[in-house]
Structure formats: C-alpha cells, structure tokens
C-alpha cells in the first residue's frame, strides 16, 4: 500500500519516537487512516525484528476492522483474535478486546509481547487498560507501546502521560 507523504511522515516519526522513548502517542484526525498508519508501523517492526504484537481496542467492531485493514497492508503477517468468542495468541499480531483481555484469567495466558498498540488511546487511562498495560510491562519491561487517537484530551481531565 502506498502511503501519502503526511502518512509516511507520521509512520517515520512514530518509529523514531518508539526507538527513542519506548512509547509514543500518535494523534491524527478522524479519517487520517490511523489503522493503516499503525498497520504500517507494526508491519515494519514485525518484519525487521520478528516481534509479537498485541493490538487492543474497546469494541468488537474495531477489533475486526483493525484486523481486516492490517491484513490488507500486511498480507504475509499472521494474525489472531482474542475476544469473548475466540481466544488465540497464534498470530504474530493478535487483535484483542480490552474487556475480555483485562480479566485476570485471560491476562495470565498472554505471551511476552514486544509491542502493544492501543487503538483509541484516549481510553488508556481506564482501569481495564491500565491492567493490560501493567501486565504487559511485567512480562516485558522493554515492550514498546504505541497509542493512537484523534482525541488526546479527555473530558475527565485525566492525563495519558503515565
């Protein structure tokens, strides 16, 4: 897939931030193609380092859409789904539902991730997300974390810096 110049710049800057700081928050407006952008980022990291990646979202529809778009960008990378119906870690990239994954019994099945992608990252201050992030960091303190959102400012005033 061919990226627009602004999308290429977003991908390059996100990769630089991940390499420099270990985490990054990508902010782009609705319609900018955030799923395509993180798919390109993940694809580059998986191909270059053979990483295990987990992509989390707060709705089944987003999990499904993310996996479908990811496969359009990266057809040679294996994927799997972890939600209420299917619980598989078999893919190099696993698309997971936050509400399912955040349960203790499900967290205990998680393999050691190298990259965590948080779709709609403005939700990341919620307790369910924090449980996942904390567990990921316990499994691998060096895990890269990439969040993407169109709305980084939360109406409750809770910051995303932590």
PDB file of C-alpha atoms in Angstrom:
ATOM      1  CA  UNK A   1       0.000   0.000   0.000  1.00  0.00           C
ATOM      2  CA  UNK A   2       1.261   3.441  -0.918  1.00  0.00           C
ATOM      3  CA  UNK A   3       1.222   5.981   1.893  1.00  0.00           C
ATOM      4  CA  UNK A   4       0.567   9.657   1.358  1.00  0.00           C
ATOM      5  CA  UNK A   5       3.525  11.915   2.228  1.00  0.00           C
ATOM      6  CA  UNK A   6       1.903  13.030   5.510  1.00  0.00           C
ATOM      7  CA  UNK A   7       1.206   9.385   6.419  1.00  0.00           C
ATOM      8  CA  UNK A   8       4.800   8.400   5.672  1.00  0.00           C
ATOM      9  CA  UNK A   9       5.991  11.252   7.901  1.00  0.00           C
ATOM     10  CA  UNK A  10       3.638  10.056  10.686  1.00  0.00           C
ATOM     11  CA  UNK A  11       4.974   6.494  10.411  1.00  0.00           C
ATOM     12  CA  UNK A  12       8.613   7.599  10.359  1.00  0.00           C
ATOM     13  CA  UNK A  13       8.159   9.931  13.345  1.00  0.00           C
ATOM     14  CA  UNK A  14       6.276   7.267  15.303  1.00  0.00           C
ATOM     15  CA  UNK A  15       9.048   4.731  14.696  1.00  0.00           C
ATOM     16  CA  UNK A  16      11.652   7.305  15.776  1.00  0.00           C
ATOM     17  CA  UNK A  17       9.707   8.001  18.988  1.00  0.00           C
ATOM     18  CA  UNK A  18       9.307   4.287  19.738  1.00  0.00           C
ATOM     19  CA  UNK A  19      13.021   3.729  19.229  1.00  0.00           C
ATOM     20  CA  UNK A  20      13.987   6.764  21.298  1.00  0.00           C
ATOM     21  CA  UNK A  21      11.477   6.633  24.140  1.00  0.00           C
ATOM     22  CA  UNK A  22       9.900   3.156  24.097  1.00  0.00           C
ATOM     23  CA  UNK A  23       6.428   4.610  23.668  1.00  0.00           C
ATOM     24  CA  UNK A  24       4.567   7.095  21.527  1.00  0.00           C
ATOM     25  CA  UNK A  25       1.136   8.657  21.229  1.00  0.00           C
ATOM     26  CA  UNK A  26       0.123   9.282  17.646  1.00  0.00           C
ATOM     27  CA  UNK A  27      -2.567  11.914  17.229  1.00  0.00           C
ATOM     28  CA  UNK A  28      -4.311  12.207  13.894  1.00  0.00           C
ATOM     29  CA  UNK A  29      -7.753  13.496  12.910  1.00  0.00           C
ATOM     30  CA  UNK A  30     -10.689  11.260  12.118  1.00  0.00           C
ATOM     31  CA  UNK A  31     -10.299   9.977   8.570  1.00  0.00           C
ATOM     32  CA  UNK A  32      -6.495  10.228   8.544  1.00  0.00           C
ATOM     33  CA  UNK A  33      -6.164   6.450   8.361  1.00  0.00           C
ATOM     34  CA  UNK A  34      -4.880   5.624  11.843  1.00  0.00           C
ATOM     35  CA  UNK A  35      -5.467   1.910  11.316  1.00  0.00           C
ATOM     36  CA  UNK A  36      -3.457   1.989   8.096  1.00  0.00           C
ATOM     37  CA  UNK A  37      -0.768   4.015   9.894  1.00  0.00           C
ATOM     38  CA  UNK A  38      -0.368   1.612  12.811  1.00  0.00           C
ATOM     39  CA  UNK A  39      -0.552  -1.315  10.392  1.00  0.00           C
ATOM     40  CA  UNK A  40       2.427   0.098   8.509  1.00  0.00           C
ATOM     41  CA  UNK A  41       4.321   0.722  11.765  1.00  0.00           C
ATOM     42  CA  UNK A  42       3.620  -2.769  13.100  1.00  0.00           C
ATOM     43  CA  UNK A  43       4.420  -4.324   9.742  1.00  0.00           C
ATOM     44  CA  UNK A  44       7.841  -2.699   9.665  1.00  0.00           C
ATOM     45  CA  UNK A  45       8.620  -3.773  13.231  1.00  0.00           C
ATOM     46  CA  UNK A  46       7.376  -7.339  12.797  1.00  0.00           C
ATOM     47  CA  UNK A  47       9.293  -7.832   9.561  1.00  0.00           C
ATOM     48  CA  UNK A  48      12.521  -6.367  10.911  1.00  0.00           C
ATOM     49  CA  UNK A  49      12.521  -7.914  14.387  1.00  0.00           C
ATOM     50  CA  UNK A  50      10.036 -10.816  14.253  1.00  0.00           C
ATOM     51  CA  UNK A  51       8.083  -9.331  17.156  1.00  0.00           C
ATOM     52  CA  UNK A  52       4.955 -10.437  18.982  1.00  0.00           C
ATOM     53  CA  UNK A  53       2.419  -7.625  18.843  1.00  0.00           C
ATOM     54  CA  UNK A  54      -0.901  -7.127  20.614  1.00  0.00           C
ATOM     55  CA  UNK A  55      -3.398  -4.579  19.301  1.00  0.00           C
ATOM     56  CA  UNK A  56      -6.160  -3.687  21.750  1.00  0.00           C
ATOM     57  CA  UNK A  57      -9.481  -1.962  21.117  1.00  0.00           C
ATOM     58  CA  UNK A  58     -12.602  -1.369  23.180  1.00  0.00           C
ATOM     59  CA  UNK A  59     -15.208  -2.703  20.730  1.00  0.00           C
ATOM     60  CA  UNK A  60     -15.585  -5.918  18.729  1.00  0.00           C
ATOM     61  CA  UNK A  61     -16.219  -3.895  15.567  1.00  0.00           C
ATOM     62  CA  UNK A  62     -12.897  -2.098  15.949  1.00  0.00           C
ATOM     63  CA  UNK A  63     -11.045  -5.346  16.601  1.00  0.00           C
ATOM     64  CA  UNK A  64     -12.479  -6.866  13.428  1.00  0.00           C
ATOM     65  CA  UNK A  65     -11.906  -3.737  11.323  1.00  0.00           C
ATOM     66  CA  UNK A  66      -8.353  -3.402  12.601  1.00  0.00           C
ATOM     67  CA  UNK A  67      -7.510  -6.993  11.712  1.00  0.00           C
ATOM     68  CA  UNK A  68      -9.061  -6.713   8.230  1.00  0.00           C
ATOM     69  CA  UNK A  69      -7.235  -3.466   7.397  1.00  0.00           C
ATOM     70  CA  UNK A  70      -3.991  -4.758   8.897  1.00  0.00           C
ATOM     71  CA  UNK A  71      -4.116  -7.796   6.588  1.00  0.00           C
ATOM     72  CA  UNK A  72      -4.617  -5.523   3.573  1.00  0.00           C
ATOM     73  CA  UNK A  73      -1.399  -3.709   4.464  1.00  0.00           C
ATOM     74  CA  UNK A  74       0.490  -6.817   5.685  1.00  0.00           C
ATOM     75  CA  UNK A  75      -0.917  -9.910   3.945  1.00  0.00           C
ATOM     76  CA  UNK A  76       2.121 -12.064   4.831  1.00  0.00           C
ATOM     77  CA  UNK A  77       1.962 -11.460   8.594  1.00  0.00           C
ATOM     78  CA  UNK A  78      -0.103 -13.932  10.591  1.00  0.00           C
ATOM     79  CA  UNK A  79      -2.872 -12.615  12.830  1.00  0.00           C
ATOM     80  CA  UNK A  80      -5.133 -13.973  15.531  1.00  0.00           C
ATOM     81  CA  UNK A  81      -8.006 -12.728  17.687  1.00  0.00           C
ATOM     82  CA  UNK A  82      -8.512 -12.701  21.430  1.00  0.00           C
ATOM     83  CA  UNK A  83     -12.072 -11.832  22.418  1.00  0.00           C
ATOM     84  CA  UNK A  84     -15.065 -13.386  24.198  1.00  0.00           C
ATOM     85  CA  UNK A  85     -15.626 -15.929  21.389  1.00  0.00           C
ATOM     86  CA  UNK A  86     -12.090 -16.696  20.190  1.00  0.00           C
ATOM     87  CA  UNK A  87      -9.008 -16.807  22.401  1.00  0.00           C
ATOM     88  CA  UNK A  88      -5.958 -17.313  20.220  1.00  0.00           C
ATOM     89  CA  UNK A  89      -2.409 -15.998  20.526  1.00  0.00           C
ATOM     90  CA  UNK A  90      -1.235 -17.885  17.414  1.00  0.00           C
ATOM     91  CA  UNK A  91      -0.586 -14.894  15.143  1.00  0.00           C
ATOM     92  CA  UNK A  92       2.457 -12.659  15.102  1.00  0.00           C
ATOM     93  CA  UNK A  93      -0.113  -9.923  15.679  1.00  0.00           C
ATOM     94  CA  UNK A  94      -3.092 -10.550  17.961  1.00  0.00           C
ATOM     95  CA  UNK A  95      -6.130  -8.265  17.917  1.00  0.00           C
ATOM     96  CA  UNK A  96      -7.713  -8.253  21.357  1.00  0.00           C
ATOM     97  CA  UNK A  97     -10.819  -6.880  23.034  1.00  0.00           C
ATOM     98  CA  UNK A  98      -9.951  -4.842  26.125  1.00  0.00           C
ATOM     99  CA  UNK A  99     -12.915  -6.044  28.180  1.00  0.00           C
ATOM    100  CA  UNK A 100     -12.002  -9.696  27.591  1.00  0.00           C
ATOM    101  CA  UNK A 101      -8.240  -9.389  27.851  1.00  0.00           C
ATOM    102  CA  UNK A 102      -8.284  -7.319  31.047  1.00  0.00           C
ATOM    103  CA  UNK A 103      -9.730 -10.223  33.042  1.00  0.00           C
ATOM    104  CA  UNK A 104      -7.102 -11.837  35.272  1.00  0.00           C
ATOM    105  CA  UNK A 105      -7.517 -15.359  33.863  1.00  0.00           C
ATOM    106  CA  UNK A 106      -7.083 -14.057  30.313  1.00  0.00           C
ATOM    107  CA  UNK A 107      -4.077 -11.892  31.166  1.00  0.00           C
ATOM    108  CA  UNK A 108      -2.356 -14.974  32.555  1.00  0.00           C
ATOM    109  CA  UNK A 109      -2.454 -16.603  29.101  1.00  0.00           C
ATOM    110  CA  UNK A 110      -0.743 -13.656  27.397  1.00  0.00           C
ATOM    111  CA  UNK A 111       2.612 -14.411  25.756  1.00  0.00           C
ATOM    112  CA  UNK A 112       5.533 -11.993  26.183  1.00  0.00           C
ATOM    113  CA  UNK A 113       4.766  -9.076  23.842  1.00  0.00           C
ATOM    114  CA  UNK A 114       7.316  -6.875  22.106  1.00  0.00           C
ATOM    115  CA  UNK A 115       4.820  -4.225  21.021  1.00  0.00           C
ATOM    116  CA  UNK A 116       1.446  -3.119  22.391  1.00  0.00           C
ATOM    117  CA  UNK A 117      -0.765  -0.952  20.171  1.00  0.00           C
ATOM    118  CA  UNK A 118      -3.641   0.881  21.835  1.00  0.00           C
ATOM    119  CA  UNK A 119      -6.354   1.950  19.407  1.00  0.00           C
ATOM    120  CA  UNK A 120      -8.460   4.886  20.631  1.00  0.00           C
ATOM    121  CA  UNK A 121      -5.717   5.560  23.192  1.00  0.00           C
ATOM    122  CA  UNK A 122      -7.707   8.270  24.955  1.00  0.00           C
ATOM    123  CA  UNK A 123      -9.351   5.299  26.748  1.00  0.00           C
ATOM    124  CA  UNK A 124      -5.972   4.133  28.113  1.00  0.00           C
ATOM    125  CA  UNK A 125      -6.468   5.848  31.482  1.00  0.00           C
ATOM    126  CA  UNK A 126      -9.353   3.462  32.260  1.00  0.00           C
ATOM    127  CA  UNK A 127      -8.725   0.697  34.795  1.00  0.00           C
ATOM    128  CA  UNK A 128      -9.178  -2.111  32.242  1.00  0.00           C
ATOM    129  CA  UNK A 129      -6.480  -0.621  30.020  1.00  0.00           C
ATOM    130  CA  UNK A 130      -4.162   0.008  32.963  1.00  0.00           C
ATOM    131  CA  UNK A 131      -4.423  -3.660  33.964  1.00  0.00           C
ATOM    132  CA  UNK A 132      -3.363  -4.721  30.473  1.00  0.00           C
ATOM    133  CA  UNK A 133      -0.537  -2.167  30.258  1.00  0.00           C
ATOM    134  CA  UNK A 134       0.775  -3.099  33.713  1.00  0.00           C
ATOM    135  CA  UNK A 135       0.712  -6.796  32.848  1.00  0.00           C
ATOM    136  CA  UNK A 136       2.469  -6.198  29.524  1.00  0.00           C
ATOM    137  CA  UNK A 137       5.208  -4.263  31.322  1.00  0.00           C
ATOM    138  CA  UNK A 138       5.569  -7.057  33.888  1.00  0.00           C
ATOM    139  CA  UNK A 139       6.008  -9.603  31.092  1.00  0.00           C
ATOM    140  CA  UNK A 140       8.418  -7.390  29.174  1.00  0.00           C
ATOM    141  CA  UNK A 141       9.677  -4.114  30.657  1.00  0.00           C
ATOM    142  CA  UNK A 142      11.182  -3.326  27.227  1.00  0.00           C
ATOM    143  CA  UNK A 143       7.847  -3.680  25.394  1.00  0.00           C
ATOM    144  CA  UNK A 144       7.181  -0.773  23.052  1.00  0.00           C
ATOM    145  CA  UNK A 145       3.799   0.923  23.484  1.00  0.00           C
ATOM    146  CA  UNK A 146       2.096   2.843  20.684  1.00  0.00           C
ATOM    147  CA  UNK A 147      -1.194   4.636  21.244  1.00  0.00           C
ATOM    148  CA  UNK A 148      -3.300   6.253  18.541  1.00  0.00           C
ATOM    149  CA  UNK A 149      -6.206   8.641  18.902  1.00  0.00           C
ATOM    150  CA  UNK A 150      -7.961  11.586  17.338  1.00  0.00           C
ATOM    151  CA  UNK A 151      -8.890  12.968  20.753  1.00  0.00           C
ATOM    152  CA  UNK A 152      -5.959  13.009  23.212  1.00  0.00           C
ATOM    153  CA  UNK A 153      -7.698  15.357  25.654  1.00  0.00           C
ATOM    154  CA  UNK A 154     -10.056  13.501  27.956  1.00  0.00           C
ATOM    155  CA  UNK A 155     -13.213  15.229  29.202  1.00  0.00           C
ATOM    156  CA  UNK A 156     -12.491  13.973  32.750  1.00  0.00           C
ATOM    157  CA  UNK A 157      -9.093  15.709  32.734  1.00  0.00           C
ATOM    158  CA  UNK A 158      -7.122  12.503  33.387  1.00  0.00           C
ATOM    159  CA  UNK A 159      -3.848  12.663  31.519  1.00  0.00           C
ATOM    160  CA  UNK A 160      -2.325   9.994  29.282  1.00  0.00           C
ATOM    161  CA  UNK A 161       1.312  10.745  30.102  1.00  0.00           C
ATOM    162  CA  UNK A 162       1.596   7.923  32.656  1.00  0.00           C
TER     163      UNK A 162
END
